[in-house]
């Protein structure tokens, strides 16, 4: 029985050491496209937002960046088209430059593929195009973006 326990311990020890290597102090912003789920801290809409308006959000996923703040700007707010991008990630007292592209949205009410006016939307280019005359995302909406180091 003791040899089995020793063998199991020897097999598990290296994996424990590897798990410690990826500590929270080692923040990695990917060089290539990486998916990030962001909860919006800013409400934006085609009726109230202007190009250049600041936006912020909190990263939910990936886990190693959970709680980090992303900052960006509104790139277009025109009729039924709303686009925005994130430019920085702030975590652990450091700021990292990124580029991002919108992939999908979930309204603050939890409706996937719909804005906060409860309209169907499609993602085209870097923006949201609503099947209506205006569109909006409220604080609490979740957006998935593809992001990479600038």
PDB file of C-alpha atoms in Angstrom:
ATOM      1  CA  UNK A   1       0.000   0.000   0.000  1.00  0.00           C
ATOM      2  CA  UNK A   2       2.813   2.443   0.832  1.00  0.00           C
ATOM      3  CA  UNK A   3       4.463   2.123  -2.624  1.00  0.00           C
ATOM      4  CA  UNK A   4       1.159   3.057  -4.303  1.00  0.00           C
ATOM      5  CA  UNK A   5       0.815   6.181  -2.146  1.00  0.00           C
ATOM      6  CA  UNK A   6       4.422   7.156  -2.878  1.00  0.00           C
ATOM      7  CA  UNK A   7       3.900   6.679  -6.623  1.00  0.00           C
ATOM      8  CA  UNK A   8       0.699   8.759  -6.553  1.00  0.00           C
ATOM      9  CA  UNK A   9       2.489  11.464  -4.580  1.00  0.00           C
ATOM     10  CA  UNK A  10       5.367  11.505  -7.067  1.00  0.00           C
ATOM     11  CA  UNK A  11       2.950  11.769  -9.992  1.00  0.00           C
ATOM     12  CA  UNK A  12       0.923  14.587  -8.439  1.00  0.00           C
ATOM     13  CA  UNK A  13       3.865  16.663  -7.159  1.00  0.00           C
ATOM     14  CA  UNK A  14       5.003  18.010 -10.564  1.00  0.00           C
ATOM     15  CA  UNK A  15       1.461  19.097 -11.487  1.00  0.00           C
ATOM     16  CA  UNK A  16       1.183  21.004  -8.192  1.00  0.00           C
ATOM     17  CA  UNK A  17       4.434  22.794  -8.957  1.00  0.00           C
ATOM     18  CA  UNK A  18       3.175  23.748 -12.422  1.00  0.00           C
ATOM     19  CA  UNK A  19      -0.069  25.105 -11.007  1.00  0.00           C
ATOM     20  CA  UNK A  20       1.899  27.438  -8.747  1.00  0.00           C
ATOM     21  CA  UNK A  21       3.929  28.776 -11.677  1.00  0.00           C
ATOM     22  CA  UNK A  22       0.815  30.404 -13.150  1.00  0.00           C
ATOM     23  CA  UNK A  23       0.290  32.677 -10.153  1.00  0.00           C
ATOM     24  CA  UNK A  24      -1.947  35.742 -10.217  1.00  0.00           C
ATOM     25  CA  UNK A  25       1.167  37.950 -10.378  1.00  0.00           C
ATOM     26  CA  UNK A  26       1.922  36.651 -13.878  1.00  0.00           C
ATOM     27  CA  UNK A  27      -0.625  38.602 -15.954  1.00  0.00           C
ATOM     28  CA  UNK A  28      -0.423  37.669 -19.610  1.00  0.00           C
ATOM     29  CA  UNK A  29      -1.966  39.790 -22.340  1.00  0.00           C
ATOM     30  CA  UNK A  30      -1.994  37.595 -25.443  1.00  0.00           C
ATOM     31  CA  UNK A  31       0.007  38.487 -28.553  1.00  0.00           C
ATOM     32  CA  UNK A  32      -2.702  36.993 -30.791  1.00  0.00           C
ATOM     33  CA  UNK A  33      -6.497  37.003 -30.631  1.00  0.00           C
ATOM     34  CA  UNK A  34      -7.873  35.948 -27.278  1.00  0.00           C
ATOM     35  CA  UNK A  35     -11.493  35.914 -26.177  1.00  0.00           C
ATOM     36  CA  UNK A  36     -12.492  38.132 -23.237  1.00  0.00           C
ATOM     37  CA  UNK A  37     -15.914  38.413 -21.609  1.00  0.00           C
ATOM     38  CA  UNK A  38     -16.483  41.935 -20.280  1.00  0.00           C
ATOM     39  CA  UNK A  39     -19.304  43.283 -18.109  1.00  0.00           C
ATOM     40  CA  UNK A  40     -19.967  46.873 -19.158  1.00  0.00           C
ATOM     41  CA  UNK A  41     -19.659  49.579 -16.478  1.00  0.00           C
ATOM     42  CA  UNK A  42     -20.832  52.262 -18.919  1.00  0.00           C
ATOM     43  CA  UNK A  43     -24.168  52.598 -20.710  1.00  0.00           C
ATOM     44  CA  UNK A  44     -23.897  53.541 -24.387  1.00  0.00           C
ATOM     45  CA  UNK A  45     -26.483  54.274 -27.066  1.00  0.00           C
ATOM     46  CA  UNK A  46     -26.843  55.755 -30.511  1.00  0.00           C
ATOM     47  CA  UNK A  47     -29.001  58.571 -29.086  1.00  0.00           C
ATOM     48  CA  UNK A  48     -26.745  59.752 -26.224  1.00  0.00           C
ATOM     49  CA  UNK A  49     -23.189  58.590 -27.010  1.00  0.00           C
ATOM     50  CA  UNK A  50     -20.721  60.457 -29.185  1.00  0.00           C
ATOM     51  CA  UNK A  51     -17.557  59.306 -30.948  1.00  0.00           C
ATOM     52  CA  UNK A  52     -14.702  59.431 -28.448  1.00  0.00           C
ATOM     53  CA  UNK A  53     -16.874  59.027 -25.332  1.00  0.00           C
ATOM     54  CA  UNK A  54     -15.025  56.879 -22.761  1.00  0.00           C
ATOM     55  CA  UNK A  55     -16.321  53.422 -21.824  1.00  0.00           C
ATOM     56  CA  UNK A  56     -15.212  50.970 -19.151  1.00  0.00           C
ATOM     57  CA  UNK A  57     -15.904  47.379 -18.234  1.00  0.00           C
ATOM     58  CA  UNK A  58     -14.760  44.628 -15.922  1.00  0.00           C
ATOM     59  CA  UNK A  59     -13.260  41.409 -17.240  1.00  0.00           C
ATOM     60  CA  UNK A  60     -15.174  38.296 -16.213  1.00  0.00           C
ATOM     61  CA  UNK A  61     -13.223  35.799 -18.327  1.00  0.00           C
ATOM     62  CA  UNK A  62     -10.407  34.714 -18.733  1.00  0.00           C
ATOM     63  CA  UNK A  63     -10.093  33.821 -15.081  1.00  0.00           C
ATOM     64  CA  UNK A  64      -6.510  35.108 -14.702  1.00  0.00           C
ATOM     65  CA  UNK A  65      -7.728  38.615 -15.650  1.00  0.00           C
ATOM     66  CA  UNK A  66     -11.029  38.498 -13.708  1.00  0.00           C
ATOM     67  CA  UNK A  67     -11.712  41.865 -12.076  1.00  0.00           C
ATOM     68  CA  UNK A  68      -9.340  43.805 -14.323  1.00  0.00           C
ATOM     69  CA  UNK A  69     -10.741  47.029 -15.775  1.00  0.00           C
ATOM     70  CA  UNK A  70     -10.833  47.598 -19.528  1.00  0.00           C
ATOM     71  CA  UNK A  71     -11.084  51.109 -20.934  1.00  0.00           C
ATOM     72  CA  UNK A  72     -11.991  52.211 -24.415  1.00  0.00           C
ATOM     73  CA  UNK A  73     -14.026  54.602 -26.520  1.00  0.00           C
ATOM     74  CA  UNK A  74     -17.152  54.803 -28.620  1.00  0.00           C
ATOM     75  CA  UNK A  75     -16.045  54.585 -32.268  1.00  0.00           C
ATOM     76  CA  UNK A  76     -19.429  55.186 -33.924  1.00  0.00           C
ATOM     77  CA  UNK A  77     -22.917  56.051 -32.694  1.00  0.00           C
ATOM     78  CA  UNK A  78     -25.139  56.654 -35.678  1.00  0.00           C
ATOM     79  CA  UNK A  79     -28.831  55.672 -36.065  1.00  0.00           C
ATOM     80  CA  UNK A  80     -28.905  51.888 -35.588  1.00  0.00           C
ATOM     81  CA  UNK A  81     -25.109  51.384 -35.653  1.00  0.00           C
ATOM     82  CA  UNK A  82     -23.043  51.433 -32.465  1.00  0.00           C
ATOM     83  CA  UNK A  83     -19.388  50.472 -32.346  1.00  0.00           C
ATOM     84  CA  UNK A  84     -16.793  50.698 -29.612  1.00  0.00           C
ATOM     85  CA  UNK A  85     -13.413  49.217 -28.744  1.00  0.00           C
ATOM     86  CA  UNK A  86     -11.239  48.708 -25.709  1.00  0.00           C
ATOM     87  CA  UNK A  87      -7.700  50.108 -25.674  1.00  0.00           C
ATOM     88  CA  UNK A  88      -6.276  49.329 -22.221  1.00  0.00           C
ATOM     89  CA  UNK A  89      -6.436  46.741 -19.440  1.00  0.00           C
ATOM     90  CA  UNK A  90      -5.702  47.939 -15.890  1.00  0.00           C
ATOM     91  CA  UNK A  91      -4.806  45.330 -13.290  1.00  0.00           C
ATOM     92  CA  UNK A  92      -2.460  45.092 -10.327  1.00  0.00           C
ATOM     93  CA  UNK A  93      -1.500  48.770 -10.618  1.00  0.00           C
ATOM     94  CA  UNK A  94      -0.292  48.300 -14.199  1.00  0.00           C
ATOM     95  CA  UNK A  95      -1.794  49.338 -17.528  1.00  0.00           C
ATOM     96  CA  UNK A  96      -1.468  47.272 -20.714  1.00  0.00           C
ATOM     97  CA  UNK A  97      -2.290  48.488 -24.247  1.00  0.00           C
ATOM     98  CA  UNK A  98      -4.604  46.239 -26.239  1.00  0.00           C
ATOM     99  CA  UNK A  99      -6.634  46.203 -29.419  1.00  0.00           C
ATOM    100  CA  UNK A 100     -10.083  44.648 -29.478  1.00  0.00           C
ATOM    101  CA  UNK A 101     -12.922  43.669 -31.756  1.00  0.00           C
ATOM    102  CA  UNK A 102     -16.512  42.995 -30.711  1.00  0.00           C
ATOM    103  CA  UNK A 103     -17.660  39.379 -31.130  1.00  0.00           C
ATOM    104  CA  UNK A 104     -21.042  39.100 -29.358  1.00  0.00           C
ATOM    105  CA  UNK A 105     -23.361  40.827 -26.878  1.00  0.00           C
ATOM    106  CA  UNK A 106     -25.801  39.906 -24.129  1.00  0.00           C
ATOM    107  CA  UNK A 107     -28.101  42.684 -22.923  1.00  0.00           C
ATOM    108  CA  UNK A 108     -28.146  43.750 -19.274  1.00  0.00           C
ATOM    109  CA  UNK A 109     -31.432  41.805 -19.108  1.00  0.00           C
ATOM    110  CA  UNK A 110     -29.609  38.597 -20.082  1.00  0.00           C
ATOM    111  CA  UNK A 111     -30.854  38.351 -23.679  1.00  0.00           C
ATOM    112  CA  UNK A 112     -28.166  37.041 -26.022  1.00  0.00           C
ATOM    113  CA  UNK A 113     -27.969  38.715 -29.409  1.00  0.00           C
ATOM    114  CA  UNK A 114     -30.285  41.546 -28.321  1.00  0.00           C
ATOM    115  CA  UNK A 115     -29.615  45.101 -27.222  1.00  0.00           C
ATOM    116  CA  UNK A 116     -31.167  46.779 -24.175  1.00  0.00           C
ATOM    117  CA  UNK A 117     -34.041  48.049 -26.306  1.00  0.00           C
ATOM    118  CA  UNK A 118     -34.824  44.316 -26.787  1.00  0.00           C
ATOM    119  CA  UNK A 119     -34.064  44.431 -30.508  1.00  0.00           C
ATOM    120  CA  UNK A 120     -32.255  41.724 -32.425  1.00  0.00           C
ATOM    121  CA  UNK A 121     -28.762  42.830 -33.410  1.00  0.00           C
ATOM    122  CA  UNK A 122     -25.991  41.537 -35.574  1.00  0.00           C
ATOM    123  CA  UNK A 123     -22.288  42.104 -35.135  1.00  0.00           C
ATOM    124  CA  UNK A 124     -20.654  43.434 -38.253  1.00  0.00           C
ATOM    125  CA  UNK A 125     -17.129  44.787 -38.417  1.00  0.00           C
ATOM    126  CA  UNK A 126     -16.500  46.187 -34.967  1.00  0.00           C
ATOM    127  CA  UNK A 127     -20.048  47.192 -34.192  1.00  0.00           C
ATOM    128  CA  UNK A 128     -23.646  46.414 -33.433  1.00  0.00           C
ATOM    129  CA  UNK A 129     -26.288  46.901 -36.097  1.00  0.00           C
ATOM    130  CA  UNK A 130     -29.813  46.859 -34.698  1.00  0.00           C
ATOM    131  CA  UNK A 131     -32.970  45.840 -36.537  1.00  0.00           C
ATOM    132  CA  UNK A 132     -34.535  49.169 -35.563  1.00  0.00           C
ATOM    133  CA  UNK A 133     -33.807  52.887 -35.717  1.00  0.00           C
ATOM    134  CA  UNK A 134     -31.570  53.094 -32.615  1.00  0.00           C
ATOM    135  CA  UNK A 135     -29.667  50.796 -30.267  1.00  0.00           C
ATOM    136  CA  UNK A 136     -28.311  50.794 -26.715  1.00  0.00           C
ATOM    137  CA  UNK A 137     -26.294  48.720 -24.254  1.00  0.00           C
ATOM    138  CA  UNK A 138     -26.832  49.499 -20.577  1.00  0.00           C
ATOM    139  CA  UNK A 139     -24.437  49.120 -17.691  1.00  0.00           C
ATOM    140  CA  UNK A 140     -24.356  45.405 -16.829  1.00  0.00           C
ATOM    141  CA  UNK A 141     -24.548  44.192 -20.428  1.00  0.00           C
ATOM    142  CA  UNK A 142     -21.920  41.580 -21.282  1.00  0.00           C
ATOM    143  CA  UNK A 143     -19.809  41.762 -24.406  1.00  0.00           C
ATOM    144  CA  UNK A 144     -17.382  39.215 -25.754  1.00  0.00           C
ATOM    145  CA  UNK A 145     -14.412  40.715 -27.539  1.00  0.00           C
ATOM    146  CA  UNK A 146     -11.405  39.348 -29.291  1.00  0.00           C
ATOM    147  CA  UNK A 147      -8.380  41.154 -27.823  1.00  0.00           C
ATOM    148  CA  UNK A 148      -4.637  41.154 -28.313  1.00  0.00           C
ATOM    149  CA  UNK A 149      -1.560  43.070 -27.183  1.00  0.00           C
ATOM    150  CA  UNK A 150      -1.002  46.296 -29.055  1.00  0.00           C
TER     151      UNK A 150
END
